[in-house]
Amino acid sequence: SHYDMFVGGVVGAGESYDEAALREAEEELGVSGLPAPEPLFRFLYTGDEHTWWSAVYQVRCELPVAPQAEEVAWHTFLDEKELEQRLGEWPWVPDGVEAYRRLQEFRSA
């Protein structure tokens, strides 16, 4: 089992990236009525066995969350400093680490 710092999932048939981002955020966080997530960037992720397009969005959730138990075994919110510390200590999903690296580059551009 690995940690993931993002909510996310697969774009459904006939669904846009924007629609999928909102649906996944609401499903995984167990909330409804979020504002439309803001698209930041897309990138081609190449893993050991598969390659896929990833889209990174941001949305501020001011609501109390109740993560979807079927998909989220444990959750907490880490500030940037805590996340940087945990990156070297916990096993993370590789595509999430790559998305985070690219997010840092995006923010510093």
PDB file of C-alpha atoms in Angstrom, residues 1-6 44-50 52 54 87 90-102:
ATOM      1  CA  SER A   1       0.000   0.000   0.000  1.00  0.00           C
ATOM      2  CA  HIS A   2       1.237   3.486  -0.878  1.00  0.00           C
ATOM      3  CA  TYR A   3       0.316   7.004   0.141  1.00  0.00           C
ATOM      4  CA  ASP A   4      -1.140   9.447  -2.364  1.00  0.00           C
ATOM      5  CA  MET A   5      -1.087  13.215  -1.907  1.00  0.00           C
ATOM      6  CA  PHE A   6      -3.797  13.868  -4.495  1.00  0.00           C
ATOM      7  CA  LEU A  44       2.375  12.484 -19.955  1.00  0.00           C
ATOM      8  CA  TYR A  45       3.295  10.118 -17.129  1.00  0.00           C
ATOM      9  CA  THR A  46       5.473   7.139 -18.051  1.00  0.00           C
ATOM     10  CA  GLY A  47       5.638   4.425 -15.405  1.00  0.00           C
ATOM     11  CA  ASP A  48       7.417   1.088 -15.371  1.00  0.00           C
ATOM     12  CA  GLU A  49       4.568  -0.685 -17.166  1.00  0.00           C
ATOM     13  CA  HIS A  50       2.095   1.939 -18.408  1.00  0.00           C
ATOM     14  CA  TRP A  52      -1.047   7.865 -19.414  1.00  0.00           C
ATOM     15  CA  SER A  54      -2.490  13.227 -16.175  1.00  0.00           C
ATOM     16  CA  LEU A  87       8.342  12.200   0.987  1.00  0.00           C
ATOM     17  CA  TRP A  90       6.658   7.028   3.419  1.00  0.00           C
ATOM     18  CA  PRO A  91       6.056   4.963   0.256  1.00  0.00           C
ATOM     19  CA  TRP A  92       4.196   7.139  -2.279  1.00  0.00           C
ATOM     20  CA  VAL A  93       2.432   6.316  -5.543  1.00  0.00           C
ATOM     21  CA  PRO A  94       4.980   7.163  -8.256  1.00  0.00           C
ATOM     22  CA  ASP A  95       2.618   9.181 -10.472  1.00  0.00           C
ATOM     23  CA  GLY A  96       1.667  11.333  -7.473  1.00  0.00           C
ATOM     24  CA  VAL A  97       5.321  12.065  -6.743  1.00  0.00           C
ATOM     25  CA  GLU A  98       5.837  13.042 -10.388  1.00  0.00           C
ATOM     26  CA  ALA A  99       2.738  15.266 -10.332  1.00  0.00           C
ATOM     27  CA  TYR A 100       4.004  16.936  -7.148  1.00  0.00           C
ATOM     28  CA  ARG A 101       7.435  17.554  -8.685  1.00  0.00           C
ATOM     29  CA  ARG A 102       5.806  19.142 -11.723  1.00  0.00           C
TER      30      ARG A 102
END
